[in-house]
Amino acid sequence: MEIQHGTSTKAVVKRNRNSLLKSVLIITLLLSFTVLLTGGYWIFKDMAPRPLEVTSEKGEVILTKESIMGGQAVFQKYGLMDYGTVLGQGSYMGPDYTAEALKIYTDGMHDFRSQEKYSKKYKDLTKDEQTIIRDNVMKEMRENRYMPDTDKLVLTDAQIYGHEKVREFYHTIFTEGDQWGLKPGLIQEKHMPDGERAWVSKGDQIEQIADFFFWTAWLSSTERPNDEITYTNNWPYYEDAGNTMSFSAIWWSGASVTILILFVGLILFVFYRYHLGMQEAYTAGNFPKIDLRKLPLTSSQLKTGKYFAVVSVLFFVQAMFGALLAHYYIEPDSFFGMKWVHDILPFNITKGFHLQLAIFWIATAWLGMGIFIAPLVGGHEPKRQGLLVDILFWALVVLVAGSMIGQWLGANGYLGNNWFLLGHQGWEYLELGRIWQFILATGMLIWLFIVFRGIKSGLKRESDKGGLIHLLFYSAIAVPAFYFFAFMINPGTHYTFADYWRWWIIHLWVEGIFEVFAVVVIGFLMVQMKLVTKKSTIKALYFQLILLMGAGVIGIGHHYYYNGSSEAWIALGSVFSALEVIPLTLLILEAYEQYKMMRDGGVDFPYKGTFWFLISVAIWNLVGAGVLGFLINLPAVSFLEHGQFLTPAHGHAAMMGVYGMFAGAVLIYSLRNIVKPEKWSDRWVKFIVIMLNAGLAGMVFLSLLPVGYLQLKEAYFNGYAASRSSQFLQQETVEMLLTLRAIPDTIFLIGVAALAIFSVKALFNLRKVTHKEGEQLPVKDLAVDEE
């Protein structure tokens, strides 16, 4: 009786601990999203005004809100966010148009005031005279002359002259090209037809986009009402405009490091004190034997083979676009002298394809894996499940082909004012036009329905609504649910507020929800392979999800430092993005335990390839997402590097290293189960993993990171605009580093090509279906609690 009582008490303690973790997770989610939504209100409340009219001191109208909105639409219509940046948001080939316009605007004011006072150009003045002009212009620029009662902004004569210089500059650029990849005559000087909405307003499109760039320069150099910093928290760095690092950026950089050190100690103590890691389900020398020939295989599982073949082909195409982008940094207007390549695929279109295809192939791999594991969870194959899998497959084919054609037509101006609907949205990572967005959302709902049908019986059998199967289902629901925030953005949405929602997709959907889904799936696979206990896995998953969502949701704020959002985001974003390093570190500890399990499995363990990829995920999670992310998320660093090469160093290491490698893991796991065992080659897989990791490491650490450092240094000494100029990219050292990138890129491409060949060949070596629709599968019932 005493033994029974002791065992019962131990079980009760474990159940109470799990209940506590569930409660903490729910509270964490509620608090995190409350802060995030409240922050959205701050952004909406404090965003820079788009005045109904911008006038001279005499009342003459210089530009209008309609012109600013129209300019933003033109910027998006021609895909220029995939070429350069505005407010630091976008791509890295072209300039930051905000910083560039700010310099032109400031220099124009210098010339106007120097001619007025000394009858000389600013450059011809003595240093003392220049100091006087510079200080006066700085005060003039930073004074906020917006009148909220009348919704009008009044500019001084010097500011109007600066605005004229901005218009003149961009008229030349968009007529003649910028000699750095921007095609001459890209934006046609034609008037919009009457009767259109404000965001496609009638007027000279070049004039409109120049007005939009000028507006971003104005808000970046004008102080907020009753404050001493600008709408962009003094970004971009340009001393002549008074833009220097704010106190918040310095203080919260130090505070975030201090808080990180504190929480590392606390969380590691809790982790080891309460044994919150996964525990092995086997004793030494008793590793579970897995006979692939006896594993059940259903029709829907077999049909995932074509998903993974398409994934590998899309991966190859996407990587080839990446290679073309890298080449453009050396030869910006052609491909080894072939100008027709650039005419068909200029940088902005190529970059849009590169980003969108990355999301497509990674998401498709994860969707295919969800379809594959559904029968394993539910224990049977629902009727007509295979038909639904085929329908979803062809919907994805239509989506990929149609959206890419639409993007090309839209960015070239062939769709007119239907660019947003049928072409692309013009936002980086959200290139899909609205029609294609609807198709993607519909496809994800179909996928969720397929998964639900497969695991429904398992959900019914699992009494714990927070159990492993339910966690898998909740994370699957989150995949389509969080994508719907993409529909919050319209062409007329204020740039800052649209960027708030854009990062909900990039950070919360791609980085957050996919991360959660990945963590839960890894836990499921470990239990399914009988490597870890279900109880310890559920406990570990809750702990990891608390840390991921607790830090990750509010950590989105590091994207809002300098895009025109509230200063409060500097504090929130810096602290919580720093804390994101902790769960990523714990995941690598789990990966080491998984490595030991793989090693214990000996030569007969069939899932070595999957574990090689999972170990890669953990390493890049720490190095790419954690370390490199921490580097650029510090406000003091971000202030100087916002939108520079350190960002794609982090982006490539995190996107490919984490989500791409995990896509490889689920691809290899699924194929291992549907390919005939005698036709499988772990040597192929090992070669692929080595080439992908070596190529990615070389790309990041031998090219992107050193160029990013040099660019950061250039910004510090010569201002941010100089660091984003073509002159910087033409420096001998920078060109050498960008040229040497061809070596690791080639290594990486060999790995991608090998994966494509491997996956396509797998289609010709598939096992036969062992269980028909409706039959029960002889798999471990994950709905049953362990004793």
Short mmCIF file of N, CA and C in Angstrom, two decimals, residues 128-271:
data_model
loop_
_atom_site.label_atom_id
_atom_site.label_comp_id
_atom_site.label_asym_id
_atom_site.label_seq_id
_atom_site.Cartn_x
_atom_site.Cartn_y
_atom_site.Cartn_z
N ASP A 128 33.86 77.89 -40.54
CA ASP A 128 33.03 78.61 -39.56
C ASP A 128 31.68 78.97 -40.15
N GLU A 129 31.67 79.40 -41.41
CA GLU A 129 30.42 79.75 -42.08
C GLU A 129 29.54 78.51 -42.27
N GLN A 130 30.17 77.41 -42.63
CA GLN A 130 29.43 76.16 -42.80
C GLN A 130 28.80 75.72 -41.48
N THR A 131 29.54 75.92 -40.40
CA THR A 131 29.01 75.54 -39.08
C THR A 131 27.75 76.35 -38.75
N ILE A 132 27.80 77.63 -39.05
CA ILE A 132 26.64 78.49 -38.79
C ILE A 132 25.44 78.03 -39.60
N ILE A 133 25.64 77.80 -40.90
CA ILE A 133 24.55 77.36 -41.77
C ILE A 133 24.02 75.99 -41.32
N ARG A 134 24.95 75.07 -41.03
CA ARG A 134 24.54 73.72 -40.65
C ARG A 134 23.70 73.74 -39.38
N ASP A 135 24.12 74.51 -38.38
CA ASP A 135 23.37 74.56 -37.12
C ASP A 135 21.98 75.18 -37.32
N ASN A 136 21.92 76.22 -38.12
CA ASN A 136 20.62 76.87 -38.37
C ASN A 136 19.68 75.95 -39.14
N VAL A 137 20.21 75.28 -40.16
CA VAL A 137 19.39 74.36 -40.96
C VAL A 137 18.91 73.19 -40.10
N MET A 138 19.77 72.71 -39.25
CA MET A 138 19.39 71.60 -38.37
C MET A 138 18.19 71.98 -37.50
N LYS A 139 18.25 73.17 -36.91
CA LYS A 139 17.12 73.64 -36.08
C LYS A 139 15.87 73.80 -36.93
N GLU A 140 16.05 74.32 -38.14
CA GLU A 140 14.93 74.55 -39.04
C GLU A 140 14.26 73.23 -39.44
N MET A 141 15.06 72.22 -39.71
CA MET A 141 14.52 70.92 -40.13
C MET A 141 13.78 70.24 -38.99
N ARG A 142 14.31 70.34 -37.79
CA ARG A 142 13.76 69.56 -36.67
C ARG A 142 12.51 70.17 -36.07
N GLU A 143 12.22 71.41 -36.41
CA GLU A 143 10.99 72.04 -35.92
C GLU A 143 9.78 71.43 -36.64
N ASN A 144 8.81 70.99 -35.87
CA ASN A 144 7.62 70.34 -36.42
C ASN A 144 6.55 71.41 -36.72
N ARG A 145 6.29 71.64 -38.00
CA ARG A 145 5.34 72.67 -38.41
C ARG A 145 4.01 72.07 -38.88
N TYR A 146 3.77 70.83 -38.48
CA TYR A 146 2.48 70.22 -38.83
C TYR A 146 1.40 70.75 -37.90
N MET A 147 0.24 71.12 -38.49
CA MET A 147 -0.89 71.65 -37.72
C MET A 147 -2.04 70.64 -37.75
N PRO A 148 -2.21 69.88 -36.68
CA PRO A 148 -3.23 68.82 -36.67
C PRO A 148 -4.66 69.34 -36.83
N ASP A 149 -4.92 70.57 -36.39
CA ASP A 149 -6.29 71.11 -36.48
C ASP A 149 -6.74 71.23 -37.94
N THR A 150 -5.81 71.64 -38.80
CA THR A 150 -6.16 71.83 -40.22
C THR A 150 -5.60 70.71 -41.09
N ASP A 151 -4.84 69.80 -40.48
CA ASP A 151 -4.19 68.69 -41.20
C ASP A 151 -3.31 69.24 -42.34
N LYS A 152 -2.53 70.25 -42.01
CA LYS A 152 -1.64 70.85 -43.00
C LYS A 152 -0.22 70.93 -42.43
N LEU A 153 0.74 70.83 -43.33
CA LEU A 153 2.14 70.99 -42.97
C LEU A 153 2.69 72.19 -43.74
N VAL A 154 3.34 73.10 -43.02
CA VAL A 154 3.92 74.29 -43.64
C VAL A 154 5.43 74.10 -43.74
N LEU A 155 5.99 74.31 -44.94
CA LEU A 155 7.43 74.22 -45.15
C LEU A 155 8.01 75.61 -45.33
N THR A 156 9.23 75.79 -44.86
CA THR A 156 9.94 77.04 -45.09
C THR A 156 10.43 77.08 -46.54
N ASP A 157 10.91 78.23 -46.95
CA ASP A 157 11.43 78.36 -48.31
C ASP A 157 12.61 77.42 -48.55
N ALA A 158 13.46 77.27 -47.53
CA ALA A 158 14.62 76.38 -47.66
C ALA A 158 14.17 74.92 -47.79
N GLN A 159 13.16 74.53 -47.02
CA GLN A 159 12.64 73.16 -47.11
C GLN A 159 12.01 72.91 -48.48
N ILE A 160 11.31 73.90 -49.01
CA ILE A 160 10.71 73.77 -50.34
C ILE A 160 11.80 73.58 -51.39
N TYR A 161 12.91 74.31 -51.24
CA TYR A 161 14.03 74.18 -52.17
C TYR A 161 14.62 72.77 -52.06
N GLY A 162 14.75 72.26 -50.82
CA GLY A 162 15.24 70.90 -50.63
C GLY A 162 14.32 69.89 -51.28
N HIS A 163 13.00 70.11 -51.17
CA HIS A 163 12.02 69.23 -51.79
C HIS A 163 12.16 69.24 -53.30
N GLU A 164 12.40 70.43 -53.88
CA GLU A 164 12.59 70.53 -55.32
C GLU A 164 13.81 69.74 -55.76
N LYS A 165 14.88 69.77 -54.97
CA LYS A 165 16.08 69.02 -55.29
C LYS A 165 15.82 67.51 -55.25
N VAL A 166 14.98 67.08 -54.32
CA VAL A 166 14.61 65.66 -54.24
C VAL A 166 13.86 65.25 -55.51
N ARG A 167 12.92 66.07 -55.93
CA ARG A 167 12.17 65.78 -57.16
C ARG A 167 13.09 65.71 -58.38
N GLU A 168 14.00 66.68 -58.48
CA GLU A 168 14.92 66.71 -59.62
C GLU A 168 15.79 65.46 -59.65
N PHE A 169 16.29 65.04 -58.48
CA PHE A 169 17.18 63.88 -58.41
C PHE A 169 16.46 62.62 -58.87
N TYR A 170 15.25 62.39 -58.36
CA TYR A 170 14.56 61.15 -58.70
C TYR A 170 13.97 61.18 -60.11
N HIS A 171 13.75 62.36 -60.64
CA HIS A 171 13.36 62.43 -62.05
C HIS A 171 14.49 61.88 -62.92
N THR A 172 15.72 62.25 -62.58
CA THR A 172 16.88 61.74 -63.32
C THR A 172 17.06 60.24 -63.12
N ILE A 173 16.94 59.80 -61.88
CA ILE A 173 17.16 58.39 -61.55
C ILE A 173 16.17 57.49 -62.28
N PHE A 174 14.88 57.82 -62.20
CA PHE A 174 13.87 56.93 -62.78
C PHE A 174 13.68 57.15 -64.28
N THR A 175 14.37 58.12 -64.82
CA THR A 175 14.37 58.30 -66.27
C THR A 175 15.59 57.64 -66.90
N GLU A 176 16.75 57.86 -66.28
CA GLU A 176 18.00 57.37 -66.86
C GLU A 176 18.53 56.11 -66.19
N GLY A 177 17.95 55.71 -65.06
CA GLY A 177 18.49 54.58 -64.31
C GLY A 177 19.56 55.05 -63.35
N ASP A 178 19.93 54.19 -62.40
CA ASP A 178 20.93 54.62 -61.41
C ASP A 178 22.29 53.97 -61.62
N GLN A 179 22.47 53.30 -62.77
CA GLN A 179 23.74 52.66 -63.11
C GLN A 179 24.14 51.59 -62.10
N TRP A 180 23.17 51.14 -61.32
CA TRP A 180 23.47 50.07 -60.35
C TRP A 180 22.32 49.08 -60.29
N GLY A 181 21.81 48.76 -61.46
CA GLY A 181 20.79 47.72 -61.54
C GLY A 181 19.39 48.21 -61.75
N LEU A 182 19.11 49.50 -61.59
CA LEU A 182 17.77 50.03 -61.82
C LEU A 182 17.62 50.39 -63.30
N LYS A 183 16.67 49.78 -63.97
CA LYS A 183 16.51 49.96 -65.40
C LYS A 183 16.06 51.38 -65.75
N PRO A 184 16.63 52.00 -66.78
CA PRO A 184 16.15 53.31 -67.24
C PRO A 184 14.69 53.22 -67.68
N GLY A 185 13.94 54.27 -67.39
CA GLY A 185 12.55 54.31 -67.81
C GLY A 185 11.65 53.31 -67.13
N LEU A 186 12.06 52.83 -65.95
CA LEU A 186 11.24 51.84 -65.23
C LEU A 186 9.86 52.41 -64.93
N ILE A 187 9.81 53.63 -64.41
CA ILE A 187 8.54 54.28 -64.10
C ILE A 187 8.19 55.24 -65.23
N GLN A 188 7.10 54.96 -65.89
CA GLN A 188 6.69 55.78 -67.03
C GLN A 188 6.03 57.06 -66.53
N GLU A 189 6.38 58.17 -67.17
CA GLU A 189 5.81 59.46 -66.78
C GLU A 189 4.45 59.66 -67.44
N LYS A 190 3.52 58.86 -67.04
CA LYS A 190 2.17 59.01 -67.58
C LYS A 190 1.21 59.27 -66.43
N HIS A 191 0.12 59.91 -66.75
CA HIS A 191 -0.84 60.26 -65.72
C HIS A 191 -1.81 59.11 -65.50
N MET A 192 -2.17 58.92 -64.24
CA MET A 192 -3.16 57.91 -63.91
C MET A 192 -4.53 58.35 -64.44
N PRO A 193 -5.38 57.41 -64.82
CA PRO A 193 -6.72 57.78 -65.30
C PRO A 193 -7.57 58.37 -64.20
N ASP A 194 -8.55 59.15 -64.58
CA ASP A 194 -9.46 59.74 -63.61
C ASP A 194 -10.30 58.65 -62.94
N GLY A 195 -10.81 59.00 -61.78
CA GLY A 195 -11.77 58.13 -61.11
C GLY A 195 -11.16 57.01 -60.32
N GLU A 196 -9.82 56.98 -60.19
CA GLU A 196 -9.20 55.91 -59.42
C GLU A 196 -9.16 56.30 -57.94
N ARG A 197 -8.88 55.29 -57.11
CA ARG A 197 -8.76 55.54 -55.68
C ARG A 197 -7.50 56.35 -55.41
N ALA A 198 -7.42 56.89 -54.19
CA ALA A 198 -6.32 57.79 -53.84
C ALA A 198 -4.96 57.13 -54.02
N TRP A 199 -4.87 55.82 -53.70
CA TRP A 199 -3.55 55.19 -53.76
C TRP A 199 -3.10 54.88 -55.18
N VAL A 200 -3.96 55.12 -56.16
CA VAL A 200 -3.52 55.08 -57.56
C VAL A 200 -3.92 56.41 -58.20
N SER A 201 -3.65 57.49 -57.48
CA SER A 201 -4.15 58.80 -57.88
C SER A 201 -3.54 59.26 -59.19
N LYS A 202 -4.28 60.13 -59.84
CA LYS A 202 -3.79 60.70 -61.09
C LYS A 202 -2.64 61.66 -60.80
N GLY A 203 -1.66 61.67 -61.67
CA GLY A 203 -0.51 62.52 -61.47
C GLY A 203 0.76 61.87 -61.98
N ASP A 204 1.80 62.65 -62.10
CA ASP A 204 3.10 62.18 -62.55
C ASP A 204 3.65 61.17 -61.53
N GLN A 205 3.87 59.93 -61.97
CA GLN A 205 4.27 58.89 -61.03
C GLN A 205 5.66 59.13 -60.45
N ILE A 206 6.58 59.67 -61.23
CA ILE A 206 7.91 59.96 -60.70
C ILE A 206 7.83 61.08 -59.67
N GLU A 207 7.00 62.06 -59.94
CA GLU A 207 6.80 63.15 -58.99
C GLU A 207 6.20 62.61 -57.69
N GLN A 208 5.27 61.68 -57.83
CA GLN A 208 4.64 61.11 -56.64
C GLN A 208 5.63 60.32 -55.79
N ILE A 209 6.45 59.48 -56.44
CA ILE A 209 7.38 58.66 -55.66
C ILE A 209 8.44 59.55 -55.01
N ALA A 210 8.82 60.63 -55.68
CA ALA A 210 9.75 61.58 -55.08
C ALA A 210 9.13 62.25 -53.86
N ASP A 211 7.84 62.59 -53.96
CA ASP A 211 7.14 63.19 -52.81
C ASP A 211 7.06 62.21 -51.66
N PHE A 212 6.86 60.94 -51.96
CA PHE A 212 6.81 59.91 -50.92
C PHE A 212 8.17 59.79 -50.22
N PHE A 213 9.25 59.75 -51.01
CA PHE A 213 10.58 59.69 -50.42
C PHE A 213 10.88 60.94 -49.59
N PHE A 214 10.46 62.10 -50.09
CA PHE A 214 10.66 63.33 -49.33
C PHE A 214 9.91 63.28 -48.01
N TRP A 215 8.68 62.76 -48.04
CA TRP A 215 7.89 62.66 -46.81
C TRP A 215 8.60 61.80 -45.77
N THR A 216 9.22 60.68 -46.21
CA THR A 216 9.94 59.83 -45.26
C THR A 216 11.18 60.55 -44.73
N ALA A 217 11.81 61.39 -45.58
CA ALA A 217 12.95 62.18 -45.11
C ALA A 217 12.49 63.23 -44.10
N TRP A 218 11.33 63.84 -44.36
CA TRP A 218 10.79 64.83 -43.43
C TRP A 218 10.50 64.21 -42.07
N LEU A 219 9.82 63.07 -42.04
CA LEU A 219 9.44 62.47 -40.76
C LEU A 219 10.66 61.93 -40.02
N SER A 220 11.71 61.59 -40.76
CA SER A 220 12.91 61.08 -40.09
C SER A 220 13.78 62.18 -39.50
N SER A 221 13.50 63.44 -39.87
CA SER A 221 14.33 64.56 -39.39
C SER A 221 13.54 65.60 -38.60
N THR A 222 12.24 65.33 -38.42
CA THR A 222 11.38 66.27 -37.70
C THR A 222 11.00 65.67 -36.34
N GLU A 223 11.13 66.46 -35.30
CA GLU A 223 10.86 65.94 -33.96
C GLU A 223 9.38 65.70 -33.73
N ARG A 224 9.09 64.65 -33.00
CA ARG A 224 7.71 64.38 -32.60
C ARG A 224 7.20 65.54 -31.75
N PRO A 225 5.90 65.74 -31.72
CA PRO A 225 5.36 66.81 -30.87
C PRO A 225 5.75 66.60 -29.41
N ASN A 226 6.24 67.65 -28.78
CA ASN A 226 6.61 67.64 -27.37
C ASN A 226 7.68 66.59 -27.06
N ASP A 227 8.63 66.41 -27.98
CA ASP A 227 9.68 65.43 -27.78
C ASP A 227 10.98 65.96 -28.36
N GLU A 228 12.08 65.25 -28.11
CA GLU A 228 13.38 65.68 -28.62
C GLU A 228 13.97 64.67 -29.59
N ILE A 229 13.15 63.74 -30.05
CA ILE A 229 13.59 62.77 -31.06
C ILE A 229 12.60 62.79 -32.21
N THR A 230 13.03 62.32 -33.36
CA THR A 230 12.19 62.35 -34.55
C THR A 230 11.19 61.19 -34.53
N TYR A 231 10.33 61.17 -35.55
CA TYR A 231 9.35 60.09 -35.67
C TYR A 231 10.04 58.73 -35.84
N THR A 232 11.28 58.73 -36.33
CA THR A 232 12.03 57.48 -36.52
C THR A 232 13.09 57.30 -35.44
N ASN A 233 12.92 57.96 -34.31
CA ASN A 233 13.88 57.86 -33.22
C ASN A 233 15.29 58.24 -33.67
N ASN A 234 15.36 59.29 -34.49
CA ASN A 234 16.61 59.90 -34.99
C ASN A 234 17.32 59.06 -36.05
N TRP A 235 16.65 58.10 -36.64
CA TRP A 235 17.26 57.32 -37.73
C TRP A 235 16.80 57.92 -39.05
N PRO A 236 17.57 57.92 -40.14
CA PRO A 236 18.92 57.35 -40.28
C PRO A 236 20.00 58.30 -39.78
N TYR A 237 21.12 57.71 -39.43
CA TYR A 237 22.24 58.47 -38.88
C TYR A 237 22.78 59.46 -39.90
N TYR A 238 22.64 60.76 -39.60
CA TYR A 238 23.17 61.82 -40.46
C TYR A 238 23.27 63.07 -39.59
N GLU A 239 24.48 63.39 -39.18
CA GLU A 239 24.70 64.47 -38.21
C GLU A 239 24.23 65.82 -38.72
N ASP A 240 24.37 66.06 -40.04
CA ASP A 240 23.97 67.37 -40.58
C ASP A 240 22.47 67.62 -40.41
N ALA A 241 21.69 66.55 -40.29
CA ALA A 241 20.25 66.70 -40.06
C ALA A 241 19.90 66.58 -38.58
N GLY A 242 20.93 66.43 -37.73
CA GLY A 242 20.69 66.30 -36.30
C GLY A 242 20.34 64.89 -35.87
N ASN A 243 20.48 63.93 -36.78
CA ASN A 243 20.13 62.54 -36.47
C ASN A 243 21.32 61.81 -35.87
N THR A 244 21.34 61.73 -34.56
CA THR A 244 22.36 60.97 -33.85
C THR A 244 21.65 59.98 -32.93
N MET A 245 22.40 59.04 -32.41
CA MET A 245 21.80 57.97 -31.62
C MET A 245 21.11 58.52 -30.37
N SER A 246 19.90 58.04 -30.12
CA SER A 246 19.13 58.50 -28.97
C SER A 246 19.63 57.84 -27.69
N PHE A 247 19.28 58.42 -26.56
CA PHE A 247 19.65 57.85 -25.25
C PHE A 247 19.06 56.47 -25.08
N SER A 248 17.80 56.27 -25.56
CA SER A 248 17.13 54.97 -25.42
C SER A 248 17.92 53.87 -26.10
N ALA A 249 18.45 54.16 -27.30
CA ALA A 249 19.21 53.14 -28.03
C ALA A 249 20.44 52.69 -27.25
N ILE A 250 21.10 53.65 -26.61
CA ILE A 250 22.31 53.31 -25.84
C ILE A 250 21.94 52.57 -24.55
N TRP A 251 20.98 53.11 -23.80
CA TRP A 251 20.62 52.53 -22.51
C TRP A 251 20.06 51.12 -22.67
N TRP A 252 19.15 50.92 -23.61
CA TRP A 252 18.50 49.62 -23.72
C TRP A 252 19.40 48.57 -24.37
N SER A 253 20.44 49.00 -25.05
CA SER A 253 21.43 48.04 -25.53
C SER A 253 22.14 47.39 -24.35
N GLY A 254 22.57 48.24 -23.41
CA GLY A 254 23.22 47.71 -22.22
C GLY A 254 22.27 46.95 -21.32
N ALA A 255 21.05 47.49 -21.16
CA ALA A 255 20.07 46.84 -20.27
C ALA A 255 19.68 45.47 -20.79
N SER A 256 19.55 45.33 -22.11
CA SER A 256 19.13 44.04 -22.68
C SER A 256 20.18 42.97 -22.42
N VAL A 257 21.46 43.33 -22.51
CA VAL A 257 22.53 42.37 -22.22
C VAL A 257 22.49 41.97 -20.75
N THR A 258 22.30 42.94 -19.88
CA THR A 258 22.24 42.67 -18.44
C THR A 258 21.08 41.75 -18.10
N ILE A 259 19.91 42.04 -18.65
CA ILE A 259 18.72 41.22 -18.37
C ILE A 259 18.89 39.82 -18.95
N LEU A 260 19.55 39.73 -20.12
CA LEU A 260 19.81 38.42 -20.72
C LEU A 260 20.63 37.55 -19.79
N ILE A 261 21.70 38.11 -19.24
CA ILE A 261 22.57 37.35 -18.33
C ILE A 261 21.79 36.88 -17.11
N LEU A 262 20.95 37.75 -16.57
CA LEU A 262 20.14 37.39 -15.40
C LEU A 262 19.21 36.22 -15.73
N PHE A 263 18.49 36.32 -16.85
CA PHE A 263 17.52 35.29 -17.19
C PHE A 263 18.17 33.98 -17.63
N VAL A 264 19.36 34.05 -18.18
CA VAL A 264 20.07 32.81 -18.52
C VAL A 264 20.27 31.98 -17.25
N GLY A 265 20.73 32.64 -16.20
CA GLY A 265 20.94 31.94 -14.94
C GLY A 265 19.65 31.37 -14.37
N LEU A 266 18.59 32.19 -14.35
CA LEU A 266 17.32 31.75 -13.78
C LEU A 266 16.71 30.59 -14.55
N ILE A 267 16.70 30.71 -15.88
CA ILE A 267 16.04 29.69 -16.69
C ILE A 267 16.83 28.38 -16.69
N LEU A 268 18.16 28.46 -16.73
CA LEU A 268 18.95 27.23 -16.67
C LEU A 268 18.77 26.54 -15.32
N PHE A 269 18.64 27.32 -14.25
CA PHE A 269 18.39 26.72 -12.93
C PHE A 269 17.06 25.95 -12.95
N VAL A 270 16.00 26.59 -13.44
CA VAL A 270 14.69 25.93 -13.50
C VAL A 270 14.75 24.69 -14.39
N PHE A 271 15.43 24.82 -15.53
CA PHE A 271 15.51 23.72 -16.49
C PHE A 271 16.13 22.47 -15.87
#
